[in-house]
């Protein structure tokens, strides 16, 4: 559990008793009508109608945004400045272990996983992954570069072993395109398949992709094309052609196996 979440949970014990001790009759509407924050609890507020207050609470995990008395807005903690309103209600019972609260963005449970997180909605966790090289920062509720992460973001050991597919791994440094500019997501021929190809997202994250049936990947133009228009070594990837002297055993470049 993150330091941010632990800090919130430490305050929960006092929050419950304070919410009970703070009698509604003690609250005085600042204006005749509007929505106004509780002075001590950040997810508690009052709706005043004709100078009569009604106690309300934000959904579990959300906090009351008090900047506009004409607006009834509960938002995520990273969007709300609670000021001196340091207490919150207790979490809903029976939540999924991945959700500290029924609503919110929370760290992955694995200690050395910094690029994955959960968006909990009504207590159900939805898993997400940051695109490399970004990491998740729970205090900001989004994916950021490591140098932009807050002090509350998890710190993970760098991955030293490069991912491989069929012996291929993303090359070090930038891959330049035809105009001499670095490519954000360079593509490469597959080591063993004319139909498949490899993409290095952000030049680091290796992924395998495939062309539609009857097409091959042309690494010269980074597109899927029919085999007849593809690279010479892939022209007979699907069949040897009607003029082949070895129609059942030709190589992918249409040549016949040497005897």
JSON list of N, CA and C in Angstrom, two decimals, residues 168-178 181-190 197-209 217-219 221-223:
[
{"chain": "A", "resi": 168, "resn": "UNK", "atom": "N", "xyz": [15.32, -11.78, -31.43]},
{"chain": "A", "resi": 168, "resn": "UNK", "atom": "CA", "xyz": [15.43, -10.35, -31.73]},
{"chain": "A", "resi": 168, "resn": "UNK", "atom": "C", "xyz": [15.07, -9.54, -30.50]},
{"chain": "A", "resi": 169, "resn": "UNK", "atom": "N", "xyz": [15.82, -8.47, -30.25]},
{"chain": "A", "resi": 169, "resn": "UNK", "atom": "CA", "xyz": [15.52, -7.51, -29.19]},
{"chain": "A", "resi": 169, "resn": "UNK", "atom": "C", "xyz": [15.67, -6.11, -29.75]},
{"chain": "A", "resi": 170, "resn": "UNK", "atom": "N", "xyz": [15.00, -5.15, -29.15]},
{"chain": "A", "resi": 170, "resn": "UNK", "atom": "CA", "xyz": [15.04, -3.77, -29.65]},
{"chain": "A", "resi": 170, "resn": "UNK", "atom": "C", "xyz": [16.47, -3.24, -29.59]},
{"chain": "A", "resi": 171, "resn": "UNK", "atom": "N", "xyz": [16.92, -2.63, -30.66]},
{"chain": "A", "resi": 171, "resn": "UNK", "atom": "CA", "xyz": [18.29, -2.10, -30.67]},
{"chain": "A", "resi": 171, "resn": "UNK", "atom": "C", "xyz": [18.44, -0.93, -29.70]},
{"chain": "A", "resi": 172, "resn": "UNK", "atom": "N", "xyz": [19.64, -0.74, -29.23]},
{"chain": "A", "resi": 172, "resn": "UNK", "atom": "CA", "xyz": [19.93, 0.37, -28.34]},
{"chain": "A", "resi": 172, "resn": "UNK", "atom": "C", "xyz": [19.88, 1.69, -29.11]},
{"chain": "A", "resi": 173, "resn": "UNK", "atom": "N", "xyz": [19.44, 2.73, -28.44]},
{"chain": "A", "resi": 173, "resn": "UNK", "atom": "CA", "xyz": [19.43, 4.05, -29.06]},
{"chain": "A", "resi": 173, "resn": "UNK", "atom": "C", "xyz": [18.29, 4.22, -30.04]},
{"chain": "A", "resi": 174, "resn": "UNK", "atom": "N", "xyz": [18.32, 5.33, -30.77]},
{"chain": "A", "resi": 174, "resn": "UNK", "atom": "CA", "xyz": [17.25, 5.67, -31.71]},
{"chain": "A", "resi": 174, "resn": "UNK", "atom": "C", "xyz": [17.40, 4.90, -33.02]},
{"chain": "A", "resi": 175, "resn": "UNK", "atom": "N", "xyz": [16.26, 4.65, -33.65]},
{"chain": "A", "resi": 175, "resn": "UNK", "atom": "CA", "xyz": [16.22, 4.10, -35.01]},
{"chain": "A", "resi": 175, "resn": "UNK", "atom": "C", "xyz": [15.77, 5.21, -35.93]},
{"chain": "A", "resi": 176, "resn": "UNK", "atom": "N", "xyz": [16.57, 5.53, -36.94]},
{"chain": "A", "resi": 176, "resn": "UNK", "atom": "CA", "xyz": [16.28, 6.66, -37.81]},
{"chain": "A", "resi": 176, "resn": "UNK", "atom": "C", "xyz": [15.38, 6.23, -38.97]},
{"chain": "A", "resi": 177, "resn": "UNK", "atom": "N", "xyz": [14.46, 7.12, -39.34]},
{"chain": "A", "resi": 177, "resn": "UNK", "atom": "CA", "xyz": [13.58, 6.88, -40.46]},
{"chain": "A", "resi": 177, "resn": "UNK", "atom": "C", "xyz": [14.19, 7.36, -41.76]},
{"chain": "A", "resi": 178, "resn": "UNK", "atom": "N", "xyz": [13.44, 7.29, -42.86]},
{"chain": "A", "resi": 178, "resn": "UNK", "atom": "CA", "xyz": [13.95, 7.70, -44.18]},
{"chain": "A", "resi": 178, "resn": "UNK", "atom": "C", "xyz": [14.40, 9.16, -44.23]},
{"chain": "A", "resi": 181, "resn": "UNK", "atom": "N", "xyz": [15.16, 11.29, -39.19]},
{"chain": "A", "resi": 181, "resn": "UNK", "atom": "CA", "xyz": [14.65, 11.61, -37.87]},
{"chain": "A", "resi": 181, "resn": "UNK", "atom": "C", "xyz": [14.38, 10.34, -37.08]},
{"chain": "A", "resi": 182, "resn": "UNK", "atom": "N", "xyz": [14.57, 10.38, -35.74]},
{"chain": "A", "resi": 182, "resn": "UNK", "atom": "CA", "xyz": [14.32, 9.18, -34.93]},
{"chain": "A", "resi": 182, "resn": "UNK", "atom": "C", "xyz": [12.85, 8.76, -34.99]},
{"chain": "A", "resi": 183, "resn": "UNK", "atom": "N", "xyz": [12.60, 7.47, -35.09]},
{"chain": "A", "resi": 183, "resn": "UNK", "atom": "CA", "xyz": [11.24, 6.93, -35.11]},
{"chain": "A", "resi": 183, "resn": "UNK", "atom": "C", "xyz": [10.80, 6.63, -33.69]},
{"chain": "A", "resi": 184, "resn": "UNK", "atom": "N", "xyz": [9.57, 7.03, -33.35]},
{"chain": "A", "resi": 184, "resn": "UNK", "atom": "CA", "xyz": [9.05, 6.78, -32.00]},
{"chain": "A", "resi": 184, "resn": "UNK", "atom": "C", "xyz": [8.78, 5.30, -31.79]},
{"chain": "A", "resi": 185, "resn": "UNK", "atom": "N", "xyz": [8.23, 4.63, -32.81]},
{"chain": "A", "resi": 185, "resn": "UNK", "atom": "CA", "xyz": [7.87, 3.21, -32.70]},
{"chain": "A", "resi": 185, "resn": "UNK", "atom": "C", "xyz": [8.38, 2.47, -33.94]},
{"chain": "A", "resi": 186, "resn": "UNK", "atom": "N", "xyz": [9.68, 2.23, -34.04]},
{"chain": "A", "resi": 186, "resn": "UNK", "atom": "CA", "xyz": [10.23, 1.61, -35.25]},
{"chain": "A", "resi": 186, "resn": "UNK", "atom": "C", "xyz": [9.76, 0.16, -35.43]},
{"chain": "A", "resi": 187, "resn": "UNK", "atom": "N", "xyz": [9.62, -0.25, -36.71]},
{"chain": "A", "resi": 187, "resn": "UNK", "atom": "CA", "xyz": [9.21, -1.61, -37.07]},
{"chain": "A", "resi": 187, "resn": "UNK", "atom": "C", "xyz": [10.40, -2.36, -37.65]},
{"chain": "A", "resi": 188, "resn": "UNK", "atom": "N", "xyz": [10.39, -3.69, -37.48]},
{"chain": "A", "resi": 188, "resn": "UNK", "atom": "CA", "xyz": [11.49, -4.53, -37.95]},
{"chain": "A", "resi": 188, "resn": "UNK", "atom": "C", "xyz": [10.93, -5.83, -38.52]},
{"chain": "A", "resi": 189, "resn": "UNK", "atom": "N", "xyz": [11.62, -6.42, -39.51]},
{"chain": "A", "resi": 189, "resn": "UNK", "atom": "CA", "xyz": [11.19, -7.73, -40.03]},
{"chain": "A", "resi": 189, "resn": "UNK", "atom": "C", "xyz": [11.24, -8.79, -38.94]},
{"chain": "A", "resi": 190, "resn": "UNK", "atom": "N", "xyz": [10.32, -9.73, -39.03]},
{"chain": "A", "resi": 190, "resn": "UNK", "atom": "CA", "xyz": [10.34, -10.84, -38.08]},
{"chain": "A", "resi": 190, "resn": "UNK", "atom": "C", "xyz": [11.45, -11.82, -38.47]},
{"chain": "A", "resi": 197, "resn": "UNK", "atom": "N", "xyz": [5.70, -9.13, -38.05]},
{"chain": "A", "resi": 197, "resn": "UNK", "atom": "CA", "xyz": [6.75, -8.11, -37.91]},
{"chain": "A", "resi": 197, "resn": "UNK", "atom": "C", "xyz": [6.80, -7.67, -36.45]},
{"chain": "A", "resi": 198, "resn": "UNK", "atom": "N", "xyz": [7.85, -6.95, -36.10]},
{"chain": "A", "resi": 198, "resn": "UNK", "atom": "CA", "xyz": [8.09, -6.55, -34.72]},
{"chain": "A", "resi": 198, "resn": "UNK", "atom": "C", "xyz": [8.09, -5.02, -34.60]},
{"chain": "A", "resi": 199, "resn": "UNK", "atom": "N", "xyz": [7.51, -4.51, -33.52]},
{"chain": "A", "resi": 199, "resn": "UNK", "atom": "CA", "xyz": [7.49, -3.07, -33.25]},
{"chain": "A", "resi": 199, "resn": "UNK", "atom": "C", "xyz": [8.13, -2.83, -31.89]},
{"chain": "A", "resi": 200, "resn": "UNK", "atom": "N", "xyz": [9.00, -1.84, -31.84]},
{"chain": "A", "resi": 200, "resn": "UNK", "atom": "CA", "xyz": [9.60, -1.41, -30.58]},
{"chain": "A", "resi": 200, "resn": "UNK", "atom": "C", "xyz": [8.96, -0.09, -30.16]},
{"chain": "A", "resi": 201, "resn": "UNK", "atom": "N", "xyz": [7.93, -0.17, -29.34]},
{"chain": "A", "resi": 201, "resn": "UNK", "atom": "CA", "xyz": [7.26, 1.04, -28.88]},
{"chain": "A", "resi": 201, "resn": "UNK", "atom": "C", "xyz": [8.20, 1.86, -28.01]},
{"chain": "A", "resi": 202, "resn": "UNK", "atom": "N", "xyz": [8.31, 3.14, -28.34]},
{"chain": "A", "resi": 202, "resn": "UNK", "atom": "CA", "xyz": [9.24, 4.05, -27.66]},
{"chain": "A", "resi": 202, "resn": "UNK", "atom": "C", "xyz": [10.66, 3.49, -27.69]},
{"chain": "A", "resi": 203, "resn": "UNK", "atom": "N", "xyz": [10.95, 2.68, -28.73]},
{"chain": "A", "resi": 203, "resn": "UNK", "atom": "CA", "xyz": [12.26, 2.07, -28.95]},
{"chain": "A", "resi": 203, "resn": "UNK", "atom": "C", "xyz": [12.66, 1.09, -27.85]},
{"chain": "A", "resi": 204, "resn": "UNK", "atom": "N", "xyz": [11.70, 0.68, -26.98]},
{"chain": "A", "resi": 204, "resn": "UNK", "atom": "CA", "xyz": [12.05, -0.21, -25.87]},
{"chain": "A", "resi": 204, "resn": "UNK", "atom": "C", "xyz": [11.09, -1.38, -25.71]},
{"chain": "A", "resi": 205, "resn": "UNK", "atom": "N", "xyz": [9.80, -1.14, -25.86]},
{"chain": "A", "resi": 205, "resn": "UNK", "atom": "CA", "xyz": [8.80, -2.16, -25.57]},
{"chain": "A", "resi": 205, "resn": "UNK", "atom": "C", "xyz": [8.54, -3.00, -26.82]},
{"chain": "A", "resi": 206, "resn": "UNK", "atom": "N", "xyz": [9.01, -4.25, -26.81]},
{"chain": "A", "resi": 206, "resn": "UNK", "atom": "CA", "xyz": [8.95, -5.13, -27.98]},
{"chain": "A", "resi": 206, "resn": "UNK", "atom": "C", "xyz": [7.60, -5.81, -28.09]},
{"chain": "A", "resi": 207, "resn": "UNK", "atom": "N", "xyz": [6.97, -5.71, -29.27]},
{"chain": "A", "resi": 207, "resn": "UNK", "atom": "CA", "xyz": [5.67, -6.34, -29.52]},
{"chain": "A", "resi": 207, "resn": "UNK", "atom": "C", "xyz": [5.66, -7.00, -30.89]},
{"chain": "A", "resi": 208, "resn": "UNK", "atom": "N", "xyz": [4.96, -8.13, -30.98]},
{"chain": "A", "resi": 208, "resn": "UNK", "atom": "CA", "xyz": [4.83, -8.86, -32.24]},
{"chain": "A", "resi": 208, "resn": "UNK", "atom": "C", "xyz": [3.48, -8.54, -32.87]},
{"chain": "A", "resi": 209, "resn": "UNK", "atom": "N", "xyz": [3.49, -8.21, -34.16]},
{"chain": "A", "resi": 209, "resn": "UNK", "atom": "CA", "xyz": [2.26, -7.92, -34.90]},
{"chain": "A", "resi": 209, "resn": "UNK", "atom": "C", "xyz": [2.22, -8.80, -36.14]},
{"chain": "A", "resi": 217, "resn": "UNK", "atom": "N", "xyz": [4.89, -8.64, -44.66]},
{"chain": "A", "resi": 217, "resn": "UNK", "atom": "CA", "xyz": [5.39, -7.34, -44.21]},
{"chain": "A", "resi": 217, "resn": "UNK", "atom": "C", "xyz": [6.57, -6.91, -45.07]},
{"chain": "A", "resi": 218, "resn": "UNK", "atom": "N", "xyz": [6.46, -5.69, -45.60]},
{"chain": "A", "resi": 218, "resn": "UNK", "atom": "CA", "xyz": [7.55, -5.12, -46.40]},
{"chain": "A", "resi": 218, "resn": "UNK", "atom": "C", "xyz": [8.29, -4.11, -45.53]},
{"chain": "A", "resi": 219, "resn": "UNK", "atom": "N", "xyz": [9.45, -4.49, -45.03]},
{"chain": "A", "resi": 219, "resn": "UNK", "atom": "CA", "xyz": [10.20, -3.63, -44.11]},
{"chain": "A", "resi": 219, "resn": "UNK", "atom": "C", "xyz": [10.75, -2.38, -44.80]},
{"chain": "A", "resi": 221, "resn": "UNK", "atom": "N", "xyz": [9.05, -0.31, -46.63]},
{"chain": "A", "resi": 221, "resn": "UNK", "atom": "CA", "xyz": [8.05, 0.77, -46.54]},
{"chain": "A", "resi": 221, "resn": "UNK", "atom": "C", "xyz": [7.21, 0.65, -45.26]},
{"chain": "A", "resi": 222, "resn": "UNK", "atom": "N", "xyz": [7.55, -0.34, -44.43]},
{"chain": "A", "resi": 222, "resn": "UNK", "atom": "CA", "xyz": [6.85, -0.56, -43.15]},
{"chain": "A", "resi": 222, "resn": "UNK", "atom": "C", "xyz": [5.35, -0.73, -43.34]},
{"chain": "A", "resi": 223, "resn": "UNK", "atom": "N", "xyz": [4.97, -1.55, -44.32]},
{"chain": "A", "resi": 223, "resn": "UNK", "atom": "CA", "xyz": [3.56, -1.80, -44.60]},
{"chain": "A", "resi": 223, "resn": "UNK", "atom": "C", "xyz": [3.34, -3.26, -44.95]}
]
